[in-house]
């Protein structure tokens, strides 16, 4: 499978982003800088464009408030 590595990267990014969201919004204890967070989201979006795969619940599809 050609995209297996990219899919694995996407799943890892989604987990890290969700962990960061919980740390920031729920625990009020950020685990990374805003820049690091933004870079991970942009990398995820790029991988989604490349692969044509967007997982259900992907943080890239969340509407910011």
Backbone atoms as SQL, in Angstrom:
CREATE TABLE atoms (id INTEGER PRIMARY KEY, chain TEXT, resi INTEGER, resn TEXT, atom TEXT, x REAL, y REAL, z REAL);
INSERT INTO atoms VALUES
  (1, 'A', 1, 'UNK', 'N', 0.842, -1.185, 0.000),
  (2, 'A', 1, 'UNK', 'CA', 0.000, 0.000, 0.000),
  (3, 'A', 1, 'UNK', 'C', 0.887, 1.247, 0.000),
  (4, 'A', 2, 'UNK', 'N', 0.708, 2.064, -1.015),
  (5, 'A', 2, 'UNK', 'CA', 1.560, 3.230, -1.223),
  (6, 'A', 2, 'UNK', 'C', 1.441, 4.276, -0.115),
  (7, 'A', 3, 'UNK', 'N', 0.238, 4.506, 0.366),
  (8, 'A', 3, 'UNK', 'CA', 0.003, 5.577, 1.336),
  (9, 'A', 3, 'UNK', 'C', 0.079, 5.127, 2.789),
  (10, 'A', 4, 'UNK', 'N', 0.501, 3.893, 3.040),
  (11, 'A', 4, 'UNK', 'CA', 0.493, 3.361, 4.408),
  (12, 'A', 4, 'UNK', 'C', 1.296, 4.238, 5.364),
  (13, 'A', 5, 'UNK', 'N', 2.467, 4.688, 4.941),
  (14, 'A', 5, 'UNK', 'CA', 3.294, 5.531, 5.807),
  (15, 'A', 5, 'UNK', 'C', 2.617, 6.879, 6.064),
  (16, 'A', 6, 'UNK', 'N', 2.007, 7.442, 5.035),
  (17, 'A', 6, 'UNK', 'CA', 1.322, 8.733, 5.198),
  (18, 'A', 6, 'UNK', 'C', 0.102, 8.583, 6.095),
  (19, 'A', 7, 'UNK', 'N', -0.617, 7.481, 5.935),
  (20, 'A', 7, 'UNK', 'CA', -1.783, 7.231, 6.786),
  (21, 'A', 7, 'UNK', 'C', -1.338, 7.092, 8.238),
  (22, 'A', 8, 'UNK', 'N', -0.243, 6.401, 8.463),
  (23, 'A', 8, 'UNK', 'CA', 0.308, 6.256, 9.808),
  (24, 'A', 8, 'UNK', 'C', 0.692, 7.622, 10.385),
  (25, 'A', 9, 'UNK', 'N', 1.317, 8.460, 9.566),
  (26, 'A', 9, 'UNK', 'CA', 1.683, 9.816, 10.008),
  (27, 'A', 9, 'UNK', 'C', 0.436, 10.610, 10.365),
  (28, 'A', 10, 'UNK', 'N', -0.604, 10.475, 9.545),
  (29, 'A', 10, 'UNK', 'CA', -1.845, 11.203, 9.803),
  (30, 'A', 10, 'UNK', 'C', -2.463, 10.780, 11.132),
  (31, 'A', 11, 'UNK', 'N', -2.519, 9.479, 11.376),
  (32, 'A', 11, 'UNK', 'CA', -3.094, 8.980, 12.633),
  (33, 'A', 11, 'UNK', 'C', -2.301, 9.486, 13.830),
  (34, 'A', 12, 'UNK', 'N', -0.982, 9.504, 13.707),
  (35, 'A', 12, 'UNK', 'CA', -0.127, 9.996, 14.793),
  (36, 'A', 12, 'UNK', 'C', -0.366, 11.487, 15.035),
  (37, 'A', 13, 'UNK', 'N', -0.457, 12.262, 13.965),
  (38, 'A', 13, 'UNK', 'CA', -0.708, 13.698, 14.100),
  (39, 'A', 13, 'UNK', 'C', -2.065, 13.945, 14.762),
  (40, 'A', 14, 'UNK', 'N', -3.081, 13.193, 14.355),
  (41, 'A', 14, 'UNK', 'CA', -4.418, 13.366, 14.935),
  (42, 'A', 14, 'UNK', 'C', -4.377, 13.116, 16.443),
  (43, 'A', 15, 'UNK', 'N', -3.695, 12.064, 16.858),
  (44, 'A', 15, 'UNK', 'CA', -3.590, 11.769, 18.290),
  (45, 'A', 15, 'UNK', 'C', -2.875, 12.889, 19.039),
  (46, 'A', 16, 'UNK', 'N', -1.770, 13.371, 18.476),
  (47, 'A', 16, 'UNK', 'CA', -1.010, 14.450, 19.131),
  (48, 'A', 16, 'UNK', 'C', -1.832, 15.730, 19.214),
  (49, 'A', 17, 'UNK', 'N', -2.554, 16.051, 18.144),
  (50, 'A', 17, 'UNK', 'CA', -3.369, 17.265, 18.137),
  (51, 'A', 17, 'UNK', 'C', -4.493, 17.146, 19.164),
  (52, 'A', 18, 'UNK', 'N', -5.137, 15.994, 19.226),
  (53, 'A', 18, 'UNK', 'CA', -6.217, 15.798, 20.207),
  (54, 'A', 18, 'UNK', 'C', -5.685, 15.848, 21.634),
  (55, 'A', 19, 'UNK', 'N', -4.482, 15.300, 21.864),
  (56, 'A', 19, 'UNK', 'CA', -3.861, 15.394, 23.186),
  (57, 'A', 19, 'UNK', 'C', -3.588, 16.858, 23.539),
  (58, 'A', 20, 'UNK', 'N', -3.102, 17.610, 22.558),
  (59, 'A', 20, 'UNK', 'CA', -2.808, 19.026, 22.785),
  (60, 'A', 20, 'UNK', 'C', -4.086, 19.807, 23.063),
  (61, 'A', 21, 'UNK', 'N', -5.158, 19.475, 22.342),
  (62, 'A', 21, 'UNK', 'CA', -6.447, 20.140, 22.580),
  (63, 'A', 21, 'UNK', 'C', -6.926, 19.909, 24.013),
  (64, 'A', 22, 'UNK', 'N', -6.861, 18.666, 24.448),
  (65, 'A', 22, 'UNK', 'CA', -7.295, 18.342, 25.812),
  (66, 'A', 22, 'UNK', 'C', -6.437, 19.075, 26.836),
  (67, 'A', 23, 'UNK', 'N', -5.136, 19.056, 26.631),
  (68, 'A', 23, 'UNK', 'CA', -4.234, 19.728, 27.570),
  (69, 'A', 23, 'UNK', 'C', -4.528, 21.222, 27.647),
  (70, 'A', 24, 'UNK', 'N', -4.830, 21.817, 26.508),
  (71, 'A', 24, 'UNK', 'CA', -5.047, 23.270, 26.449),
  (72, 'A', 24, 'UNK', 'C', -6.436, 23.659, 26.952),
  (73, 'A', 25, 'UNK', 'N', -7.464, 23.011, 26.385),
  (74, 'A', 25, 'UNK', 'CA', -8.840, 23.430, 26.658),
  (75, 'A', 25, 'UNK', 'C', -9.433, 22.829, 27.927),
  (76, 'A', 26, 'UNK', 'N', -9.078, 21.608, 28.256),
  (77, 'A', 26, 'UNK', 'CA', -9.672, 20.933, 29.413),
  (78, 'A', 26, 'UNK', 'C', -8.796, 21.096, 30.651),
  (79, 'A', 27, 'UNK', 'N', -7.514, 20.785, 30.483),
  (80, 'A', 27, 'UNK', 'CA', -6.601, 20.786, 31.627),
  (81, 'A', 27, 'UNK', 'C', -5.978, 22.151, 31.911),
  (82, 'A', 28, 'UNK', 'N', -6.134, 23.109, 30.978),
  (83, 'A', 28, 'UNK', 'CA', -5.512, 24.433, 31.102),
  (84, 'A', 28, 'UNK', 'C', -4.012, 24.306, 31.360),
  (85, 'A', 29, 'UNK', 'N', -3.378, 23.398, 30.622),
  (86, 'A', 29, 'UNK', 'CA', -1.953, 23.119, 30.795),
  (87, 'A', 29, 'UNK', 'C', -1.346, 22.740, 29.437),
  (88, 'A', 30, 'UNK', 'N', -1.082, 23.746, 28.582),
  (89, 'A', 30, 'UNK', 'CA', -0.577, 23.476, 27.225),
  (90, 'A', 30, 'UNK', 'C', 0.681, 22.599, 27.238),
  (91, 'A', 31, 'UNK', 'N', 0.746, 21.684, 26.263),
  (92, 'A', 31, 'UNK', 'CA', 1.895, 20.785, 26.167),
  (93, 'A', 31, 'UNK', 'C', 2.792, 21.123, 24.976),
  (94, 'A', 32, 'UNK', 'N', 2.419, 22.169, 24.223),
  (95, 'A', 32, 'UNK', 'CA', 3.255, 22.607, 23.105),
  (96, 'A', 32, 'UNK', 'C', 2.935, 24.065, 22.810),
  (97, 'A', 33, 'UNK', 'N', 3.804, 24.667, 22.011),
  (98, 'A', 33, 'UNK', 'CA', 3.574, 26.063, 21.645),
  (99, 'A', 33, 'UNK', 'C', 2.500, 26.149, 20.563),
  (100, 'A', 34, 'UNK', 'N', 1.932, 27.343, 20.405),
  (101, 'A', 34, 'UNK', 'CA', 0.954, 27.560, 19.340),
  (102, 'A', 34, 'UNK', 'C', 1.573, 27.267, 17.973),
  (103, 'A', 35, 'UNK', 'N', 2.823, 27.633, 17.810),
  (104, 'A', 35, 'UNK', 'CA', 3.523, 27.405, 16.536),
  (105, 'A', 35, 'UNK', 'C', 3.631, 25.906, 16.240),
  (106, 'A', 36, 'UNK', 'N', 4.006, 25.130, 17.245),
  (107, 'A', 36, 'UNK', 'CA', 4.112, 23.673, 17.061),
  (108, 'A', 36, 'UNK', 'C', 2.753, 23.078, 16.698),
  (109, 'A', 37, 'UNK', 'N', 1.716, 23.534, 17.378),
  (110, 'A', 37, 'UNK', 'CA', 0.365, 23.060, 17.128),
  (111, 'A', 37, 'UNK', 'C', -0.061, 23.380, 15.693),
  (112, 'A', 38, 'UNK', 'N', 0.129, 24.639, 15.307),
  (113, 'A', 38, 'UNK', 'CA', -0.246, 25.069, 13.960),
  (114, 'A', 38, 'UNK', 'C', 0.508, 24.290, 12.888),
  (115, 'A', 39, 'UNK', 'N', 1.792, 24.013, 13.120),
  (116, 'A', 39, 'UNK', 'CA', 2.583, 23.246, 12.161),
  (117, 'A', 39, 'UNK', 'C', 2.054, 21.823, 12.020),
  (118, 'A', 40, 'UNK', 'N', 1.628, 21.213, 13.129),
  (119, 'A', 40, 'UNK', 'CA', 1.074, 19.863, 13.060),
  (120, 'A', 40, 'UNK', 'C', -0.244, 19.847, 12.293),
  (121, 'A', 41, 'UNK', 'N', -1.095, 20.843, 12.526),
  (122, 'A', 41, 'UNK', 'CA', -2.371, 20.914, 11.815),
  (123, 'A', 41, 'UNK', 'C', -2.121, 21.103, 10.317),
  (124, 'A', 42, 'UNK', 'N', -1.187, 21.972, 9.969),
  (125, 'A', 42, 'UNK', 'CA', -0.877, 22.199, 8.552),
  (126, 'A', 42, 'UNK', 'C', -0.305, 20.947, 7.897),
  (127, 'A', 43, 'UNK', 'N', 0.534, 20.217, 8.610),
  (128, 'A', 43, 'UNK', 'CA', 1.088, 18.966, 8.091),
  (129, 'A', 43, 'UNK', 'C', -0.030, 17.951, 7.866),
  (130, 'A', 44, 'UNK', 'N', -0.961, 17.865, 8.814),
  (131, 'A', 44, 'UNK', 'CA', -2.096, 16.967, 8.669),
  (132, 'A', 44, 'UNK', 'C', -2.923, 17.341, 7.440),
  (133, 'A', 45, 'UNK', 'N', -3.212, 18.623, 7.265),
  (134, 'A', 45, 'UNK', 'CA', -3.987, 19.074, 6.103),
  (135, 'A', 45, 'UNK', 'C', -3.271, 18.722, 4.801),
  (136, 'A', 46, 'UNK', 'N', -1.956, 18.904, 4.771),
  (137, 'A', 46, 'UNK', 'CA', -1.182, 18.581, 3.575),
  (138, 'A', 46, 'UNK', 'C', -1.255, 17.090, 3.260),
  (139, 'A', 47, 'UNK', 'N', -1.136, 16.249, 4.290),
  (140, 'A', 47, 'UNK', 'CA', -1.223, 14.810, 4.090),
  (141, 'A', 47, 'UNK', 'C', -2.625, 14.400, 3.623),
  (142, 'A', 48, 'UNK', 'N', -3.633, 15.065, 4.142),
  (143, 'A', 48, 'UNK', 'CA', -4.998, 14.772, 3.708),
  (144, 'A', 48, 'UNK', 'C', -5.186, 15.120, 2.237),
  (145, 'A', 49, 'UNK', 'N', -4.621, 16.248, 1.815),
  (146, 'A', 49, 'UNK', 'CA', -4.707, 16.631, 0.400),
  (147, 'A', 49, 'UNK', 'C', -3.961, 15.635, -0.479),
  (148, 'A', 50, 'UNK', 'N', -2.759, 15.250, -0.057),
  (149, 'A', 50, 'UNK', 'CA', -1.937, 14.315, -0.827),
  (150, 'A', 50, 'UNK', 'C', -2.605, 12.957, -0.992),
  (151, 'A', 51, 'UNK', 'N', -3.173, 12.449, 0.085),
  (152, 'A', 51, 'UNK', 'CA', -3.723, 11.088, 0.068),
  (153, 'A', 51, 'UNK', 'C', -5.181, 11.040, -0.365),
  (154, 'A', 52, 'UNK', 'N', -5.880, 12.157, -0.202),
  (155, 'A', 52, 'UNK', 'CA', -7.313, 12.161, -0.458),
  (156, 'A', 52, 'UNK', 'C', -8.094, 11.500, 0.663),
  (157, 'A', 53, 'UNK', 'N', -7.435, 11.262, 1.794),
  (158, 'A', 53, 'UNK', 'CA', -8.059, 10.604, 2.943),
  (159, 'A', 53, 'UNK', 'C', -8.253, 11.615, 4.066),
  (160, 'A', 54, 'UNK', 'N', -9.478, 11.675, 4.569),
  (161, 'A', 54, 'UNK', 'CA', -9.768, 12.508, 5.735),
  (162, 'A', 54, 'UNK', 'C', -10.528, 11.622, 6.716),
  (163, 'A', 55, 'UNK', 'N', -9.933, 11.377, 7.866),
  (164, 'A', 55, 'UNK', 'CA', -10.562, 10.530, 8.868),
  (165, 'A', 55, 'UNK', 'C', -11.721, 11.259, 9.547),
  (166, 'A', 56, 'UNK', 'N', -12.744, 10.507, 9.899),
  (167, 'A', 56, 'UNK', 'CA', -13.868, 11.059, 10.631),
  (168, 'A', 56, 'UNK', 'C', -13.348, 11.679, 11.925),
  (169, 'A', 57, 'UNK', 'N', -13.790, 12.876, 12.217),
  (170, 'A', 57, 'UNK', 'CA', -13.355, 13.550, 13.437),
  (171, 'A', 57, 'UNK', 'C', -11.988, 14.187, 13.333),
  (172, 'A', 58, 'UNK', 'N', -11.463, 14.303, 12.121),
  (173, 'A', 58, 'UNK', 'CA', -10.137, 14.913, 11.957),
  (174, 'A', 58, 'UNK', 'C', -10.133, 16.339, 12.480),
  (175, 'A', 59, 'UNK', 'N', -9.116, 16.705, 13.255),
  (176, 'A', 59, 'UNK', 'CA', -9.025, 18.078, 13.771),
  (177, 'A', 59, 'UNK', 'C', -8.922, 19.121, 12.657),
  (178, 'A', 60, 'UNK', 'N', -8.531, 18.706, 11.466),
  (179, 'A', 60, 'UNK', 'CA', -8.407, 19.657, 10.359),
  (180, 'A', 60, 'UNK', 'C', -9.771, 20.144, 9.879),
  (181, 'A', 61, 'UNK', 'N', -10.816, 19.409, 10.208),
  (182, 'A', 61, 'UNK', 'CA', -12.164, 19.761, 9.752),
  (183, 'A', 61, 'UNK', 'C', -12.993, 20.458, 10.824),
  (184, 'A', 62, 'UNK', 'N', -12.390, 20.694, 11.955),
  (185, 'A', 62, 'UNK', 'CA', -13.087, 21.357, 13.059),
  (186, 'A', 62, 'UNK', 'C', -13.256, 22.847, 12.728),
  (187, 'A', 63, 'UNK', 'N', -14.404, 23.362, 13.033),
  (188, 'A', 63, 'UNK', 'CA', -14.661, 24.787, 12.834),
  (189, 'A', 63, 'UNK', 'C', -14.192, 25.523, 14.073),
  (190, 'A', 64, 'UNK', 'N', -13.282, 26.472, 13.871),
  (191, 'A', 64, 'UNK', 'CA', -12.769, 27.206, 15.035),
  (192, 'A', 64, 'UNK', 'C', -13.803, 28.209, 15.509),
  (193, 'A', 65, 'UNK', 'N', -13.778, 28.487, 16.822),
  (194, 'A', 65, 'UNK', 'CA', -14.800, 29.322, 17.408),
  (195, 'A', 65, 'UNK', 'C', -14.336, 30.697, 17.681);
